[in-house]
XYZ file of C-alpha atoms in Angstrom:
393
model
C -18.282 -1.758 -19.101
C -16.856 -4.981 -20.234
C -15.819 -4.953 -23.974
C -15.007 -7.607 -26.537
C -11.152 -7.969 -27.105
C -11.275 -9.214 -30.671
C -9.860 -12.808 -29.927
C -13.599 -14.420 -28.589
C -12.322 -12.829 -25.238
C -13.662 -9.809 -23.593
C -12.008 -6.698 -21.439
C -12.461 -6.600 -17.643
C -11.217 -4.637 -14.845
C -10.052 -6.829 -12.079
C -12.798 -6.448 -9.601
C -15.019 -7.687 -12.099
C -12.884 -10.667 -13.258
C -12.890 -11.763 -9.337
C -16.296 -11.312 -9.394
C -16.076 -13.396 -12.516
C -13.796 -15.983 -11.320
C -14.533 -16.672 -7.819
C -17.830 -18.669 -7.669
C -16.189 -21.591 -9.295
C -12.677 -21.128 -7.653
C -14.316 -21.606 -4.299
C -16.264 -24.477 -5.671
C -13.124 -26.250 -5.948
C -10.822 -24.738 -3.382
C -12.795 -23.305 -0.750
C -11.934 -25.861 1.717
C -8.496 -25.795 1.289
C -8.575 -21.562 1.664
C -7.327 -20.131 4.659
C -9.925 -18.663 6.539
C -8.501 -14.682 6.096
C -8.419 -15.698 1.908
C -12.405 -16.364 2.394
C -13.256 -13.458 4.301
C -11.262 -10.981 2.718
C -12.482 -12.339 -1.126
C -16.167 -12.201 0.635
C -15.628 -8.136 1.512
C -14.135 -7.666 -1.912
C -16.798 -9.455 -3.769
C -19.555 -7.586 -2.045
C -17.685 -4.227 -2.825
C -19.993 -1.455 -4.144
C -23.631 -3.837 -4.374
C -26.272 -3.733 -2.196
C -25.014 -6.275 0.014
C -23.064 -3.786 1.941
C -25.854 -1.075 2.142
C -26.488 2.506 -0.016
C -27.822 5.915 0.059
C -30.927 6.618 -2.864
C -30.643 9.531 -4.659
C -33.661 11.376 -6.492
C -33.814 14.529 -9.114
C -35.865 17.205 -8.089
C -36.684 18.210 -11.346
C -36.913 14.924 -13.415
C -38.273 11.297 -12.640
C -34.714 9.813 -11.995
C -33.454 7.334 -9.030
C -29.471 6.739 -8.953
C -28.350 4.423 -6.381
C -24.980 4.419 -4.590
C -23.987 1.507 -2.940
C -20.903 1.387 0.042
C -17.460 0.402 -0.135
C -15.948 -2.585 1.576
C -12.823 -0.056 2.279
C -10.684 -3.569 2.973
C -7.280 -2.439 1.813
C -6.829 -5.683 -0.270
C -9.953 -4.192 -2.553
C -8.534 -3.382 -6.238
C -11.952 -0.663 -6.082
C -11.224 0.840 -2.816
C -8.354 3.383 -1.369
C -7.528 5.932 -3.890
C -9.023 8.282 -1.940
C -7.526 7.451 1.699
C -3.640 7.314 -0.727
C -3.900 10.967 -1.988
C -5.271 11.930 1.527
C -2.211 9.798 3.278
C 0.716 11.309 0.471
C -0.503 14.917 1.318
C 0.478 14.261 4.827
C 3.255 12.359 4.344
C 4.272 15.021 1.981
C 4.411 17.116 4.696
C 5.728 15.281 7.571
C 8.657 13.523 5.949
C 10.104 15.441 2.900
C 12.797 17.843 4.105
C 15.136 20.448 1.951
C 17.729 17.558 1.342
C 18.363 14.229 -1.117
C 16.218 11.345 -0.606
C 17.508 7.604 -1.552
C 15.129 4.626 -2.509
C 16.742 1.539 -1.002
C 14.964 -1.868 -1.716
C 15.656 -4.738 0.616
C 14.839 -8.078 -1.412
C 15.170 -12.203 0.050
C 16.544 -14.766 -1.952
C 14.239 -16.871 -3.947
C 14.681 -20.019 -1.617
C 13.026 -18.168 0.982
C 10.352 -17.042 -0.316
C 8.157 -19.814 -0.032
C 8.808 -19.514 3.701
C 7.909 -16.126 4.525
C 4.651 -16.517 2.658
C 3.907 -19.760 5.352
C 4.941 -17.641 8.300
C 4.390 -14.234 6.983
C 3.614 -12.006 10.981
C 6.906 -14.276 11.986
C 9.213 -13.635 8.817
C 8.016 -9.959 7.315
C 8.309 -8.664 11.271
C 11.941 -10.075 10.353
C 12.270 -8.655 7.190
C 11.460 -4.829 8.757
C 13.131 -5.315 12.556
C 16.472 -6.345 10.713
C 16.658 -4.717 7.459
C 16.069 -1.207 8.911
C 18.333 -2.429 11.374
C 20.928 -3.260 8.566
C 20.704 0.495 7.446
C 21.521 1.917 11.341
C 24.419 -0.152 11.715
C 26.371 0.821 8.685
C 25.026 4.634 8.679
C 26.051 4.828 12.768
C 29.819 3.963 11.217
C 31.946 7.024 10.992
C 33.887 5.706 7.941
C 30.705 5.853 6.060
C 28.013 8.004 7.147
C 28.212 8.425 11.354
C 24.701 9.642 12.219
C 21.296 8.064 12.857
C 18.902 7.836 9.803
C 15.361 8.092 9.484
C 13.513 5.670 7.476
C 10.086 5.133 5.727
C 9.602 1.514 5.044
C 6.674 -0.347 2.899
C 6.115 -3.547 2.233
C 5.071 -5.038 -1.033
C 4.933 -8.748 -1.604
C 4.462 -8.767 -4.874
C 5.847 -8.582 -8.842
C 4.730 -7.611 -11.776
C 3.520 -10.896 -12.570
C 1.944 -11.111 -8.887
C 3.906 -13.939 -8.095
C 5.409 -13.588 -4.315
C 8.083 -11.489 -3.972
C 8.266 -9.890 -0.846
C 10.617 -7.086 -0.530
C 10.799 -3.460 1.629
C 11.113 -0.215 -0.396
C 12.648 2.169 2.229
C 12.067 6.336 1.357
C 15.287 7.851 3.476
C 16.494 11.342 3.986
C 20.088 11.862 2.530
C 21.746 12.516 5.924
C 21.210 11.958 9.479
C 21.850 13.038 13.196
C 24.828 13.315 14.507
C 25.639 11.042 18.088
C 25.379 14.252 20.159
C 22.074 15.021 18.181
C 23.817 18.747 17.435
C 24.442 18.432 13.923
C 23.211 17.283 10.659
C 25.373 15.261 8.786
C 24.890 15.052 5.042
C 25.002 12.062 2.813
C 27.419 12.003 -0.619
C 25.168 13.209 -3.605
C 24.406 9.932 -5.133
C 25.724 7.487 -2.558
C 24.461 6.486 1.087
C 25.019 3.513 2.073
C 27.457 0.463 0.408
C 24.771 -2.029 -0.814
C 26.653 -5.367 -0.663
C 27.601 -4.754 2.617
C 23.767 -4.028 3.695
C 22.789 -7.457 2.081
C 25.363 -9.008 4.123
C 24.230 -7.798 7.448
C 20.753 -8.127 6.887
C 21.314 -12.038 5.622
C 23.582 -12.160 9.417
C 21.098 -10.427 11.702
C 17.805 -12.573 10.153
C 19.409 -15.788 10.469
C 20.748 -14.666 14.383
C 17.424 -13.677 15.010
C 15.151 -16.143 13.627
C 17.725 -19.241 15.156
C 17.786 -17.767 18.430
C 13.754 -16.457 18.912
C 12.381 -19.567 16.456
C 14.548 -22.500 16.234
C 11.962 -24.925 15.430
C 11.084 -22.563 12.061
C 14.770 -22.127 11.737
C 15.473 -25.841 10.848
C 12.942 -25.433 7.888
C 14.926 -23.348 6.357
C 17.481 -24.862 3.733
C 20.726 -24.206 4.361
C 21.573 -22.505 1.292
C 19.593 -20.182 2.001
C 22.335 -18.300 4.255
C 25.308 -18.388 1.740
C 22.653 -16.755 -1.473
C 23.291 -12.979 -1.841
C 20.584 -11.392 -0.414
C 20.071 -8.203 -3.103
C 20.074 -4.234 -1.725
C 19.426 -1.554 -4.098
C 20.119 1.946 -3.861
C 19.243 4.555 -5.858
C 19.107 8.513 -5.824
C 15.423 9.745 -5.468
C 15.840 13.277 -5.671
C 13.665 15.564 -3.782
C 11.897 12.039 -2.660
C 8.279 13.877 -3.961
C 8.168 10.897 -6.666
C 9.170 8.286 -4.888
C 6.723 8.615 -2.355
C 3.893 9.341 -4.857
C 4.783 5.740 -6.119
C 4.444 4.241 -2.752
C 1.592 5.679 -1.649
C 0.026 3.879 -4.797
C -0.238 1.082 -2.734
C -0.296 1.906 1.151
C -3.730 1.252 0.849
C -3.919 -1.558 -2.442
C -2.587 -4.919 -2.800
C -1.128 -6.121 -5.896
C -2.327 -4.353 -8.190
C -4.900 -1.613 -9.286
C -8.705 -2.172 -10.766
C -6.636 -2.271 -13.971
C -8.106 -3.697 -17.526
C -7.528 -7.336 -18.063
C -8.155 -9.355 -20.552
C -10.631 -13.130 -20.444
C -9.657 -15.319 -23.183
C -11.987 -17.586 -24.378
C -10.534 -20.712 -23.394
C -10.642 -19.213 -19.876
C -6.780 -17.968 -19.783
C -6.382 -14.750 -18.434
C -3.847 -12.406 -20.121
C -2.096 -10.419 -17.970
C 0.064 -7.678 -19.453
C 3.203 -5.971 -17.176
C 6.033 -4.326 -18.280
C 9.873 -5.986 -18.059
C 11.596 -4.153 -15.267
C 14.966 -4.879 -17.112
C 14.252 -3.692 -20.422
C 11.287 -1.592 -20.045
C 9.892 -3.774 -22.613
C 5.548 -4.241 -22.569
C 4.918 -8.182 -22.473
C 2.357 -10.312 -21.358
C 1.698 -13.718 -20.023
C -1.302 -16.098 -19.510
C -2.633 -17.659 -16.776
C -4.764 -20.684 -16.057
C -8.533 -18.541 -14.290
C -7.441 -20.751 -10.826
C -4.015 -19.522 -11.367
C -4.564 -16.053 -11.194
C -6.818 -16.170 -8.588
C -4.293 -17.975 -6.484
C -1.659 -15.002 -7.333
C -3.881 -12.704 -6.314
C -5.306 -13.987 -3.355
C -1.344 -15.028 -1.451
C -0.622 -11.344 -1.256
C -3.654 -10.806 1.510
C -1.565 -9.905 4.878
C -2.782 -11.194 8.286
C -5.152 -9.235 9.451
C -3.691 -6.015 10.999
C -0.325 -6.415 9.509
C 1.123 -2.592 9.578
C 2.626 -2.731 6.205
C 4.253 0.912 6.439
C 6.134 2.054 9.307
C 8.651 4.776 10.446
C 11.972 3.908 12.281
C 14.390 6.662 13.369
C 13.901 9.734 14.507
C 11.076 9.631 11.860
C 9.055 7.067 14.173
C 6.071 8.733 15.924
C 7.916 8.397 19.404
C 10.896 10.212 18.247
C 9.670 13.429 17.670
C 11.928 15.635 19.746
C 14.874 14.281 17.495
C 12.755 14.643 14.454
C 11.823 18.332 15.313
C 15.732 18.673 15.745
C 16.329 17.885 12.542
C 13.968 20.490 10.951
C 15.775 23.053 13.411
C 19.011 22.269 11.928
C 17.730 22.465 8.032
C 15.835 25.391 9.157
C 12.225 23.918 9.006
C 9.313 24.766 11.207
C 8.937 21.952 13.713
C 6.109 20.096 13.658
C 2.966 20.192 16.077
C 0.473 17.652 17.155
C -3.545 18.213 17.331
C -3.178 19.137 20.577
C -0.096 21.325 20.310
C -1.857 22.986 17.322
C -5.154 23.474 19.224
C -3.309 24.744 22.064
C -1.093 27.346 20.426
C -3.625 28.606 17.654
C -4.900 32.078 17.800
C -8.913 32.272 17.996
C -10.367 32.737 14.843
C -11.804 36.373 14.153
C -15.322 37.326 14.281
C -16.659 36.849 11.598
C -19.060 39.722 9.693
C -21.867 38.984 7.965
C -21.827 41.232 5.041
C -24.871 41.936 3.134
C -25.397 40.477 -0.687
C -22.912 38.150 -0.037
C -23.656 34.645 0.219
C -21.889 31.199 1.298
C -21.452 29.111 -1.697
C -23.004 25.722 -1.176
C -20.542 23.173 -0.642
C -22.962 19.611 -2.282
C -21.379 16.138 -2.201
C -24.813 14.675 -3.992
C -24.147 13.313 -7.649
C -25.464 15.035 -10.468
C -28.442 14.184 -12.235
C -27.254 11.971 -15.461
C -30.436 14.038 -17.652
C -30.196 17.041 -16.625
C -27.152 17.856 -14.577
C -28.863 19.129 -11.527
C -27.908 18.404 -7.924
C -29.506 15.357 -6.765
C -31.510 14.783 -3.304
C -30.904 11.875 -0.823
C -34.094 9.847 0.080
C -32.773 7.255 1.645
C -30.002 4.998 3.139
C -29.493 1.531 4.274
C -27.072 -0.325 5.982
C -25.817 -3.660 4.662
C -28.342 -6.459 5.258
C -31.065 -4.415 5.608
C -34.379 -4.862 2.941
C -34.707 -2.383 0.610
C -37.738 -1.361 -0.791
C -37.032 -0.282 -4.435
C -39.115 2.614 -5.900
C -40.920 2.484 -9.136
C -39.810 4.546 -11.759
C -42.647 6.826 -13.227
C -43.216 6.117 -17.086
């Protein structure tokens, strides 16, 4: 429900302000969109209607229709993936968090090169991943620091709290690694992994190597000062890693930011509230309506950009070493569909008892009078015609 805010303005969620905004942003820009902008702001905008198709629902018991209309499920959607991010952290949860420390490291570009990456964004973020998890093998494979392969869980975001782009990698990382001879675990110190100015400085070496030697002619539109900035690392403790990852699976499958409240001004500013990530402190700014919409729309990745991915003996083809490492912290190795299908005992007979019934397991909504299971009648795909009943008096 939208709501007044007090100042002539009124309270949206974001879906609806994009649904709010967008007619007369494409009025004026839509030629100048890239092509993936206007289909993914098409998906988003026909999230949840009827354009995309429903199911009808009826009461049985009193003369009441709800309708239910499909998700666009386009990972860019502020309405969409909640469900698919609990369902992805309880299997992450239990793939990647062993019985040791876990470190948050955070990979950021200078500002001057920003602009770039978001021109050349498969080119540069492919970068960005390939070398900084590189970065982190190189100094843990040193025996004066750590001597042993890591395992890393890498996601990008491209955003800040004031959406403006800032891409940067969080990386979720065990506290240890495997030994050379892959016969030992070796453990990290307690609140230290990896030295961060020296991880800045190889990443800033190995990008510049790479992108000069594989892309020269989007090497020389780079600016120069580029490779003598400090590129930033951070490094932090994350404990048993459980929070961490909750955080990042906030947005495996969102962009940007949730279907959060917003507020419409009434000269048309939008009012954007964030909190500082220096002092904690709760601010806000405002934003021309084309503004935002421009914010939110330069964080949409090409399509099929793999935004999370495993390197180490955490990737999916390393899973001898990875099973090795559960051996050696005394873990049960893990098993794939087939592995588990394979080596699972039959299930028992089962024995009908008598007096004792199944429960009924019902996904259909609930009747908003009375509370009473509701029945499907009827389903459409998107672009179909729907025949809408009448409601009895």
């Amino acid at each position: 429900m939208n709501g007044a805010t007090g100042d002539g303005g009124e309270s949206l969620t974001v879906h609806q302000l994009l649904r709010n905004l967008a007619p007369d942003y494409r009025k004026r820009f839509d030629s100048s969109m890239p092509e993936r902008h206007r289909q993914v702001l098409k998906k988003i905008l026909s999230c949840r209607t009827s354009a995309l198709g429903g199911q009808l629902f009826e009461c049985p018991d009193c003369p009441r229709f709800l309708y239910r209309y499909h998700s666009c499920n386009d990972r860019h959607c502020p309405l969409c993936g909640q469900a698919d991010a609990d369902d992805w952290f309880k299997r992450q949860q239990a793939r990647l968090l062993l019985p040791t420390a876990y470190f948050l490291v955070t990979f950021t570009v200078p500002e001057a090169l920003r602009l770039f990456l978001r021109a050349h964004q498969q080119i540069g973020l492919d970068l960005l991943f390939a070398c900084s998890a590189q970065a982190l093998q190189d100094l843990a494979g040193n025996p004066r620091l750590l001597g042993a392969q890591l395992a890393m869980l890498g996601v990008l975001h491209t955003w800040s709290r004031t959406l403006i782009f800032h891409p940067h990698i969080h990386y979720l990382i065990p506290g240890g690694g495997l030994s050379p001879d892959g016969r030992q675990w070796i453990a990290a110190r307690p609140k230290f992994l990896l030295p961060v100015k020296a991880l800045g400085a190889h990443l800033r070496t190995r990008f510049k190597a790479r992108l000069q030697k594989e892309h020269p002619e989007l090497f020389a539109q780079v600016a120069a000062k580029v490779w003598k900035r400090h590129w930033n690392v951070d490094s932090r403790p994350a404990g048993s890693g459980l929070n961490a990852l909750r955080y990042l699976s906030g947005y495996v499958f969102k962009t940007a930011t949730s279907n959060r409240k917003v507020h419409l001004l009434a000269a048309g500013m939008v009012r954007w509230n964030y909190r500082e990530s220096q002092t904690g402190r709760h601010t806000s700014i405002q934003l021309q309506a084309p503004e935002f919409m421009a914010r939110f729309l330069q964080h949409i990745l090409p399509r099929g950009y793999a935004r999370v991915r495993t390197f180490g003996w955490l990737h999916p083809a390393a899973k001898v070493r990875a099973n090795r490492v559960r051996a050696l912290l005394r873990q049960q190795s893990l098993l794939s569909p087939a592995e588990e299908k394979a080596w699972k005992p039959p299930p028992d007979p089962q024995i009908e008892l008598p007096g004792l019934k199944t429960p009924l397991v019902c996904s259909a909504p609930l009747c908003p009078r009375c509370q009473q299971p509701m029945s499907l009648v009827a389903s459409w795909r998107g672009g179909q015609v729907v025949l809408y009943p009448k409601r009895p008096p």
